[in-house]
XYZ file of C-alpha atoms in Angstrom:
619
model
C -87.799 26.365 -13.246
C -84.913 28.722 -14.046
C -87.184 31.781 -14.185
C -89.526 30.757 -11.409
C -88.227 33.078 -8.725
C -87.250 36.698 -9.186
C -86.200 39.423 -6.757
C -89.053 41.673 -5.666
C -89.043 45.182 -4.254
C -88.665 45.419 -0.495
C -91.731 47.642 0.081
C -94.751 45.476 1.021
C -97.100 47.424 -1.272
C -94.910 46.547 -4.278
C -94.603 42.835 -3.567
C -96.073 40.464 -6.116
C -96.626 36.709 -5.773
C -93.841 34.610 -7.279
C -95.282 31.759 -9.282
C -93.390 28.457 -9.117
C -94.346 26.200 -12.057
C -95.944 22.957 -10.941
C -96.593 24.210 -7.418
C -99.702 26.318 -7.780
C -99.116 28.466 -4.727
C -97.961 31.977 -3.918
C -94.437 32.582 -2.689
C -93.590 36.043 -1.370
C -89.900 36.872 -1.669
C -88.003 39.357 0.518
C -84.599 39.902 -1.071
C -81.780 41.911 0.538
C -78.856 40.543 -1.479
C -78.141 44.057 -2.738
C -76.938 44.879 0.784
C -73.878 42.669 0.290
C -70.401 44.160 0.484
C -66.921 42.775 1.070
C -67.151 43.225 4.861
C -69.781 40.487 5.224
C -69.499 36.727 5.470
C -69.284 34.395 2.450
C -72.555 35.107 0.549
C -73.336 31.630 -0.739
C -73.606 30.232 2.775
C -75.592 33.132 4.208
C -78.687 31.878 6.059
C -81.791 31.759 3.857
C -85.337 31.147 5.068
C -88.441 29.263 3.976
C -91.269 30.620 6.139
C -94.546 28.706 6.528
C -97.084 31.066 8.182
C -100.100 30.127 10.249
C -102.441 30.792 7.301
C -102.414 31.989 3.713
C -101.302 35.626 3.437
C -101.364 38.366 0.838
C -98.455 40.759 0.210
C -99.228 42.875 3.272
C -99.691 39.762 5.396
C -96.360 38.349 4.256
C -94.647 41.615 5.199
C -96.369 41.441 8.585
C -95.000 37.914 9.136
C -91.480 39.117 8.309
C -91.967 42.038 10.699
C -93.316 39.849 13.517
C -90.290 37.568 13.158
C -87.948 40.566 13.308
C -86.390 39.249 10.095
C -86.017 42.483 8.107
C -82.807 43.750 9.791
C -81.487 40.186 9.846
C -81.940 39.851 6.090
C -80.074 43.129 5.570
C -77.262 42.179 7.950
C -76.612 38.919 6.109
C -77.592 40.260 2.651
C -79.934 37.349 2.172
C -83.492 36.278 1.341
C -86.661 34.882 2.870
C -89.619 33.251 1.124
C -93.071 33.287 2.753
C -94.931 30.278 1.339
C -98.708 29.946 1.185
C -100.503 26.585 1.296
C -100.844 25.120 -2.189
C -104.629 25.144 -2.040
C -104.663 28.679 -0.620
C -106.413 27.568 2.584
C -104.524 24.965 4.648
C -101.374 22.879 4.311
C -101.724 19.509 2.596
C -99.030 16.907 3.278
C -98.758 15.653 -0.298
C -99.271 18.837 -2.313
C -97.203 21.116 -0.099
C -94.402 18.573 0.119
C -94.242 18.702 -3.687
C -94.114 22.491 -3.419
C -91.292 22.215 -0.878
C -89.248 19.939 -3.166
C -89.730 22.330 -6.070
C -88.540 25.235 -3.946
C -85.513 23.333 -2.674
C -84.600 22.352 -6.195
C -84.770 25.927 -7.475
C -84.201 28.561 -4.802
C -80.934 27.574 -3.095
C -79.349 26.529 -6.361
C -79.644 30.076 -7.678
C -76.665 30.821 -5.450
C -74.873 27.480 -5.227
C -75.604 23.825 -5.802
C -73.389 22.146 -3.234
C -73.707 24.438 -0.203
C -76.865 25.304 1.677
C -77.737 27.264 4.773
C -81.472 26.961 4.300
C -83.499 27.366 7.480
C -87.181 26.416 7.688
C -89.547 28.396 9.930
C -93.041 27.201 10.833
C -95.657 29.274 12.684
C -98.901 27.816 14.071
C -100.426 25.617 11.377
C -97.235 26.187 9.393
C -95.314 24.753 12.361
C -97.534 21.671 12.312
C -96.747 21.176 8.614
C -93.019 21.639 9.244
C -93.045 19.215 12.189
C -95.094 16.537 10.437
C -93.816 16.777 6.856
C -90.665 18.860 6.405
C -88.963 17.177 9.372
C -89.115 13.863 7.492
C -87.598 15.414 4.361
C -84.966 17.708 5.833
C -81.684 16.241 4.610
C -80.592 19.485 2.921
C -82.017 21.816 5.591
C -79.543 23.413 7.991
C -82.054 24.098 10.753
C -85.739 24.144 11.762
C -87.542 26.686 13.980
C -91.163 26.028 14.905
C -93.408 28.302 16.974
C -96.476 26.556 18.350
C -98.314 24.050 16.233
C -98.514 20.320 16.831
C -96.698 17.119 15.848
C -98.086 13.662 15.217
C -96.884 10.919 17.541
C -96.260 8.710 14.501
C -93.753 11.070 12.873
C -90.020 10.370 13.007
C -87.922 13.354 11.873
C -85.157 12.746 9.384
C -81.850 12.955 11.205
C -79.572 14.726 11.700
C -81.626 17.943 11.735
C -80.900 20.831 14.141
C -84.228 22.082 15.516
C -85.454 24.830 17.873
C -88.921 23.918 19.126
C -90.902 26.641 20.905
C -93.950 25.728 22.955
C -94.259 22.046 22.094
C -92.463 19.699 24.486
C -93.807 16.568 22.778
C -92.425 17.674 19.398
C -89.081 18.526 20.975
C -88.893 15.004 22.416
C -89.369 13.480 18.962
C -86.562 15.593 17.492
C -84.316 14.688 20.442
C -85.006 10.989 19.906
C -84.370 11.176 16.163
C -81.084 13.052 16.675
C -79.972 10.690 19.465
C -79.281 13.810 21.497
C -78.701 14.163 25.219
C -79.313 17.164 27.506
C -76.266 19.397 28.007
C -77.760 22.483 29.695
C -80.972 23.998 31.038
C -81.502 27.683 31.776
C -84.733 29.632 32.259
C -86.672 26.603 31.109
C -84.746 26.315 27.829
C -83.076 22.911 27.460
C -80.283 22.263 24.971
C -79.693 18.728 23.673
C -76.722 17.593 21.573
C -75.671 14.420 19.828
C -72.538 13.207 21.683
C -70.736 12.514 18.394
C -71.603 15.843 16.744
C -72.530 18.923 18.833
C -73.991 20.574 15.712
C -76.771 17.971 15.776
C -78.649 19.987 18.365
C -82.214 20.354 19.610
C -83.388 23.250 21.760
C -86.704 22.984 23.617
C -88.227 26.290 24.731
C -91.435 26.545 26.770
C -94.386 28.696 25.733
C -93.712 31.424 28.285
C -95.169 34.397 26.480
C -92.270 35.173 24.173
C -93.210 37.092 21.063
C -92.425 35.601 17.668
C -89.482 38.009 17.269
C -88.133 37.117 20.723
C -88.439 33.406 19.959
C -86.668 33.788 16.595
C -83.850 35.777 18.231
C -83.407 33.011 20.807
C -83.530 30.371 18.064
C -80.812 32.225 16.129
C -78.563 32.484 19.185
C -79.099 28.914 20.387
C -79.253 27.026 17.102
C -79.851 28.655 13.700
C -76.539 30.558 13.734
C -74.494 27.458 14.501
C -74.187 25.621 11.204
C -74.647 25.241 7.463
C -74.390 22.192 5.191
C -72.060 21.065 2.422
C -72.960 18.345 -0.060
C -70.033 15.913 -0.022
C -71.337 12.835 -1.787
C -71.690 12.389 -5.544
C -70.084 15.611 -6.765
C -70.347 14.723 -10.432
C -70.246 16.637 -13.730
C -73.964 16.102 -14.313
C -74.775 17.982 -11.116
C -77.557 15.712 -9.979
C -79.989 17.639 -7.864
C -78.613 17.202 -4.336
C -81.554 19.048 -2.804
C -83.936 16.200 -3.539
C -81.570 13.350 -2.705
C -81.497 11.876 0.754
C -77.801 11.639 1.483
C -74.610 13.608 1.286
C -75.182 16.812 3.247
C -72.752 17.266 6.145
C -73.068 19.879 8.899
C -70.279 22.415 9.336
C -69.916 25.179 11.898
C -71.019 28.667 10.835
C -69.848 30.417 14.012
C -66.313 31.730 13.870
C -66.524 32.760 17.531
C -67.126 29.154 18.532
C -63.958 28.220 16.655
C -62.017 31.009 18.348
C -61.132 32.765 15.079
C -61.641 36.470 14.360
C -62.377 37.571 10.783
C -61.397 41.112 9.758
C -61.712 42.649 6.269
C -58.749 44.901 5.448
C -57.930 47.304 2.634
C -54.490 48.826 2.092
C -52.398 50.174 -0.765
C -49.341 48.131 0.262
C -47.168 50.973 -0.923
C -48.618 51.265 -4.424
C -51.395 53.172 -6.180
C -54.884 51.802 -5.667
C -55.973 49.511 -2.863
C -55.840 45.794 -2.241
C -58.367 43.906 -0.126
C -57.992 40.785 1.968
C -59.657 38.985 4.852
C -57.599 38.217 7.960
C -58.416 35.199 10.143
C -56.695 35.430 13.511
C -57.137 32.708 16.154
C -57.648 33.901 19.715
C -54.580 31.903 20.738
C -52.362 34.142 18.565
C -52.495 36.962 21.113
C -50.352 34.996 23.571
C -48.004 33.432 21.025
C -44.311 34.430 21.217
C -42.783 36.335 18.319
C -41.855 34.287 15.272
C -43.751 31.139 16.265
C -46.927 31.017 14.139
C -47.224 29.904 10.518
C -48.956 32.099 7.941
C -51.325 30.581 5.371
C -52.112 32.615 2.242
C -55.348 31.617 0.474
C -56.205 32.458 -3.145
C -59.815 32.078 -4.297
C -61.344 30.986 -7.593
C -62.856 32.967 -10.468
C -65.757 35.265 -9.385
C -65.489 34.019 -5.790
C -64.937 36.174 -2.723
C -61.916 35.785 -0.420
C -64.298 34.447 2.234
C -65.272 31.580 -0.085
C -62.063 29.591 0.150
C -61.673 30.257 3.882
C -65.217 29.496 4.967
C -66.141 26.804 2.452
C -62.737 25.166 2.167
C -62.345 23.969 5.763
C -59.490 26.371 6.454
C -61.018 28.285 9.362
C -61.444 25.009 11.226
C -57.847 24.135 10.374
C -56.516 27.490 11.564
C -58.445 27.113 14.813
C -56.894 23.692 15.384
C -53.250 24.473 14.584
C -53.138 28.128 15.691
C -51.954 29.546 12.370
C -52.599 33.074 11.131
C -54.414 33.095 7.803
C -55.068 35.673 5.105
C -57.407 35.245 2.145
C -56.467 37.635 -0.652
C -58.838 39.262 -3.138
C -56.858 38.017 -6.100
C -59.513 38.962 -8.657
C -60.269 42.432 -7.370
C -62.528 43.793 -10.107
C -65.704 42.954 -8.152
C -65.244 45.900 -5.759
C -62.655 47.871 -7.687
C -59.620 46.617 -5.768
C -56.315 45.703 -7.322
C -55.557 42.098 -8.219
C -52.801 40.425 -6.233
C -49.811 39.099 -8.165
C -46.489 37.616 -7.047
C -44.966 40.994 -6.140
C -47.945 42.336 -4.212
C -48.340 39.011 -2.400
C -44.750 39.334 -1.216
C -45.547 42.863 0.030
C -48.638 41.483 1.762
C -46.557 38.880 3.610
C -44.101 41.612 4.686
C -47.004 43.807 5.815
C -48.536 41.008 7.883
C -45.208 40.031 9.437
C -44.804 43.611 10.659
C -48.416 43.771 11.873
C -48.280 40.382 13.615
C -44.772 39.729 15.001
C -46.004 36.262 15.990
C -45.631 35.173 12.338
C -42.698 32.892 11.516
C -41.674 34.083 8.040
C -39.953 30.742 7.529
C -43.377 29.088 7.619
C -45.403 30.885 4.964
C -47.618 28.596 2.869
C -49.941 29.238 -0.080
C -53.072 27.342 -1.075
C -55.452 28.143 -3.911
C -58.639 26.793 -5.437
C -59.356 26.877 -9.206
C -57.940 30.184 -10.542
C -56.259 30.608 -7.154
C -54.656 27.171 -7.538
C -53.170 28.187 -10.879
C -51.853 31.369 -9.261
C -50.484 29.515 -6.238
C -48.540 27.165 -8.496
C -47.285 29.920 -10.845
C -46.027 32.509 -8.325
C -43.293 30.543 -6.480
C -40.947 30.363 -9.479
C -40.979 34.171 -9.401
C -40.624 34.244 -5.582
C -38.776 31.019 -4.958
C -37.922 31.579 -1.292
C -41.140 33.309 -0.166
C -43.182 30.166 0.506
C -42.094 27.076 2.410
C -44.646 25.025 0.419
C -47.608 25.545 -1.917
C -50.717 23.555 -2.806
C -53.664 23.839 -5.161
C -57.033 22.158 -5.642
C -58.725 22.117 -9.043
C -56.169 24.205 -10.952
C -57.721 24.774 -14.391
C -54.450 24.820 -16.347
C -50.699 24.456 -16.141
C -47.966 27.009 -16.552
C -46.845 25.920 -20.023
C -43.331 25.814 -21.434
C -42.536 29.307 -20.115
C -43.056 28.206 -16.535
C -40.953 25.090 -17.077
C -38.118 27.202 -18.504
C -38.398 29.737 -15.678
C -38.305 26.991 -13.053
C -35.284 25.325 -14.653
C -33.426 28.649 -14.806
C -33.752 29.370 -11.075
C -33.438 25.815 -9.709
C -30.839 25.751 -6.949
C -29.794 23.028 -4.490
C -31.617 23.219 -1.163
C -34.007 25.907 -2.422
C -36.829 23.558 -3.362
C -40.492 24.600 -3.257
C -42.582 21.621 -2.083
C -45.731 21.328 -4.176
C -49.017 19.482 -3.561
C -51.558 19.260 -6.401
C -55.070 17.889 -5.902
C -57.554 17.369 -8.736
C -61.097 15.999 -8.665
C -61.632 12.933 -10.830
C -65.108 14.281 -11.701
C -63.954 17.854 -12.291
C -65.765 19.202 -15.345
C -62.654 21.224 -16.244
C -61.114 17.845 -16.995
C -57.550 18.218 -15.730
C -57.166 14.525 -14.919
C -56.223 12.434 -16.727
C -53.446 14.849 -17.733
C -52.295 15.304 -21.316
C -49.304 16.623 -23.223
C -51.185 19.839 -24.014
C -49.135 22.877 -22.846
C -52.139 24.060 -20.801
C -52.462 20.735 -19.001
C -51.532 20.769 -15.326
C -48.903 18.200 -16.280
C -46.741 21.161 -17.332
C -46.978 22.462 -13.756
C -45.750 19.070 -12.524
C -42.853 19.313 -14.987
C -42.053 22.854 -13.815
C -41.919 21.782 -10.165
C -39.849 18.788 -11.167
C -37.328 21.172 -12.742
C -37.467 23.511 -9.745
C -37.013 20.694 -7.237
C -34.472 18.491 -8.972
C -36.906 15.705 -9.870
C -36.856 14.063 -13.291
C -40.331 14.336 -14.843
C -40.767 12.929 -18.387
C -41.697 15.362 -21.133
C -44.922 13.509 -21.927
C -47.264 11.664 -19.550
C -47.833 7.903 -19.759
C -51.300 7.031 -18.461
C -50.453 3.337 -18.444
C -48.105 4.085 -15.531
C -50.487 6.336 -13.604
C -54.090 6.703 -14.861
C -54.418 10.282 -13.615
C -51.030 12.024 -13.658
C -49.134 9.874 -16.164
C -45.983 9.538 -14.077
C -44.737 6.799 -11.758
C -45.068 8.008 -8.177
C -43.430 6.752 -5.017
C -45.834 4.751 -2.870
C -48.518 5.088 -5.553
C -51.778 3.902 -3.986
C -55.436 4.512 -3.222
C -55.884 6.233 0.131
C -58.455 8.458 1.841
C -58.533 12.251 1.939
C -61.305 13.193 4.327
C -64.342 11.139 3.365
C -63.274 10.423 -0.222
C -60.965 7.913 -1.855
C -57.952 9.424 -3.566
C -55.180 8.089 -5.776
C -52.014 9.540 -4.233
C -48.257 9.358 -4.484
C -45.116 11.452 -4.108
C -41.945 12.431 -5.944
C -38.622 12.989 -4.204
C -35.154 14.304 -4.829
C -32.117 13.146 -2.887
C -33.226 15.132 0.189
C -36.805 13.903 0.490
C -40.384 14.287 -0.696
C -40.908 17.535 -2.614
C -44.023 16.826 -4.731
C -47.316 15.146 -3.838
C -50.094 14.448 -6.346
C -53.649 13.373 -5.564
C -56.658 12.570 -7.747
C -59.744 12.690 -5.508
C -62.488 10.286 -6.525
C -66.097 11.467 -6.778
C -65.082 15.137 -6.563
C -66.204 17.817 -9.021
C -64.837 21.356 -9.428
C -65.702 22.398 -5.884
C -63.893 23.332 -2.726
C -63.449 20.212 -0.631
C -63.244 21.205 3.050
C -62.069 17.796 4.243
C -58.862 18.191 2.222
C -57.566 21.042 4.413
C -56.108 18.799 7.181
C -54.267 16.692 4.597
C -52.855 19.777 2.897
C -51.786 21.205 6.241
C -49.994 17.954 7.116
C -48.027 18.374 3.880
C -47.198 22.010 4.656
C -46.115 21.230 8.191
C -43.246 19.047 6.973
C -41.339 22.075 5.657
C -39.717 25.282 6.891
C -37.483 27.827 5.176
C -34.302 29.383 6.542
C -35.170 33.084 6.464
C -31.501 34.118 6.236
C -30.400 31.840 3.403
C -33.682 30.783 1.780
C -32.718 27.125 2.201
C -35.616 24.686 2.499
C -35.585 22.795 5.780
C -37.263 19.408 6.185
C -38.936 19.050 9.576
C -37.574 16.061 11.531
C -40.144 13.289 11.851
C -40.421 9.522 12.001
C -41.901 9.579 8.484
C -38.813 11.384 7.222
C -36.528 8.924 9.043
C -38.348 6.004 7.423
C -38.056 7.656 4.013
C -34.269 7.758 4.444
C -34.271 4.204 5.808
C -36.130 2.890 2.732
C -33.751 4.791 0.458
C -30.712 3.309 2.226
C -32.155 -0.204 1.882
C -32.816 0.302 -1.845
C -29.252 1.590 -2.275
C -27.896 -1.564 -0.630
C -26.360 0.321 2.307
C -28.511 -1.547 4.820
C -28.955 -5.300 4.620
C -29.575 -8.283 6.839
C -29.286 -7.998 10.621
C -28.125 -4.382 10.539
C -31.187 -3.275 8.570
C -33.419 -5.175 11.006
C -31.589 -3.709 14.019
C -32.112 -0.128 12.832
C -35.725 -0.691 11.838
C -36.565 -2.183 15.241
C -34.809 0.696 17.021
C -36.857 3.236 15.050
C -40.092 1.366 15.853
C -39.256 1.211 19.582
C -38.352 4.899 19.634
C -41.703 5.860 18.152
C -43.560 3.716 20.700
C -41.621 5.130 23.639
C -41.270 8.782 22.729
C -44.680 10.102 23.845
C -44.903 8.186 27.099
C -43.039 7.665 30.370
C -40.187 5.961 28.461
C -39.363 9.125 26.520
C -35.687 8.959 27.496
C -35.488 5.367 26.319
C -36.923 6.482 22.972
C -34.129 9.037 22.616
C -31.571 6.326 23.357
C -33.067 4.142 20.624
C -32.713 7.008 18.130
C -29.093 7.555 19.156
C -28.285 3.868 18.765
C -29.989 3.745 15.351
C -28.026 6.816 14.217
C -24.719 5.220 15.248
C -25.583 1.991 13.449
C -26.558 3.917 10.295
C -23.309 5.884 10.469
C -21.259 2.657 10.699
C -23.115 1.356 7.617
C -22.308 4.479 5.622
C -25.969 5.543 5.481
C -25.042 9.146 6.204
C -28.377 10.741 5.246
C -30.276 8.334 7.510
C -27.841 8.957 10.359
C -28.338 12.713 9.973
C -32.129 12.344 9.901
C -32.092 10.230 13.067
C -29.843 12.739 14.819
C -32.058 15.678 13.772
C -35.156 13.870 15.033
C -33.493 13.028 18.347
C -32.470 16.660 18.881
C -35.935 17.971 18.036
C -37.604 15.544 20.440
C -35.116 16.186 23.216
């Protein structure tokens, strides 16, 4: 199947049928991927189209279908492809034979770009719409949206759900999609009714009457109302064998494709940053940033993986959704710039980038600059802070392919300074084919990065890992346990110095070497615990009940708190947390004050300070 589909010339007279082995039909390919440049969206989740026409067509007929849909400029705008698919028998669609053709296409075509992300849309026209409604709708688990124009639908068919669908001119078919998606009406305008699942607005059905709209007008409306709203990510069995997710029935989750709906503006930028040659990055600015006071918004710096685009980690890593929720400013750097001739970012140029952005957006709090990378970007994110110790308030990486080696350990040890820690969060997929967990004593193992951050942060990390203590990272972690990160189980734990948690390690079960968008909220929660004093470079721990409890547990282990006094303080902390967000807010502050005084009398100075800091922040 690897050579089944090839790019064809755009001119209709030069098109040739694309033979798909085992299908026995003609597939006409319109390919505008050459129109891609760095100003466009992430290419691997660009919308792609399987088009089932009303009847079998030759090359000129396929071009006419594309023209009638108004698809040609759309394909160029998104630098993407469309396949016009004839019936297998060359005459009319057959449920069994053309379903086999559909599976073969799903298995081959999308995977040419990516195997775990898909923005495949299926279009049916006339008899092609009938086939889509009756057959594809029941096998649509990896399809990001359906658009049918005319046609019919059997009353015995139940569409596979969830499947976003725009149904033009067939009210009965629309009702069956609405029922399958458990959707409810949310709006009606000019006869067009929008239905959404109450638990997931992306599970949408749009019913449009047959009111004389042309095919191009109907497709434009379908794009605006539905097809532009989402794509899918395969989140289930991400394993090294790369089972074919396109012909499995579970695992594809809908994600938003519309940045405007999230209130985030994407802007590609090029600049020399004061040096020869140009750098490129993508800026993601939430609408809320315009009204934010100076020095109040965090900045997140993203670093992508080998051969990826900057948009990849932002759009496929869950970070745009995270930025929209927390109101942070985000920049995704082209840190492997050879694709378009830009310069590669390193530690020095990243520092200049942060300075440039802080001047451009005064809303940025330079004490809250965080870095996250995937794959190559994860290795960069973990290697740059020792060279720029006080630039980032915290760093994290997913799927780093190697550690920093003895040189990084020595560099970290040489610059380690009290109160200048760099909090570090490493995530690795248990099924990652790069094989970084379990760790080893090899100098390229990510275990050397853990050792380097141990040296940098004043945490004792053994020279060699012991997998009998921890089966993934080979080091005993605080609160070592199985937990959940997004929808996946993860083996997690932390390491602390005498001031608090400074390292977190996670091994995510059932995760291969792929961006995992549901990890972004967990990583952000880690980042949000830290600030940096911009005048002194000192790391500041954000006051929180979790931090108070960390100091409480430490005081108990040290024997400073025992018996009734330990119980008294614990109960005061619990009451304060219950009261603080409600009408008894003042009573919660009193509980924190009383707990701080009791801790002070017991000689638990660090706990007393943490309680006092929390009380002041909440007051």
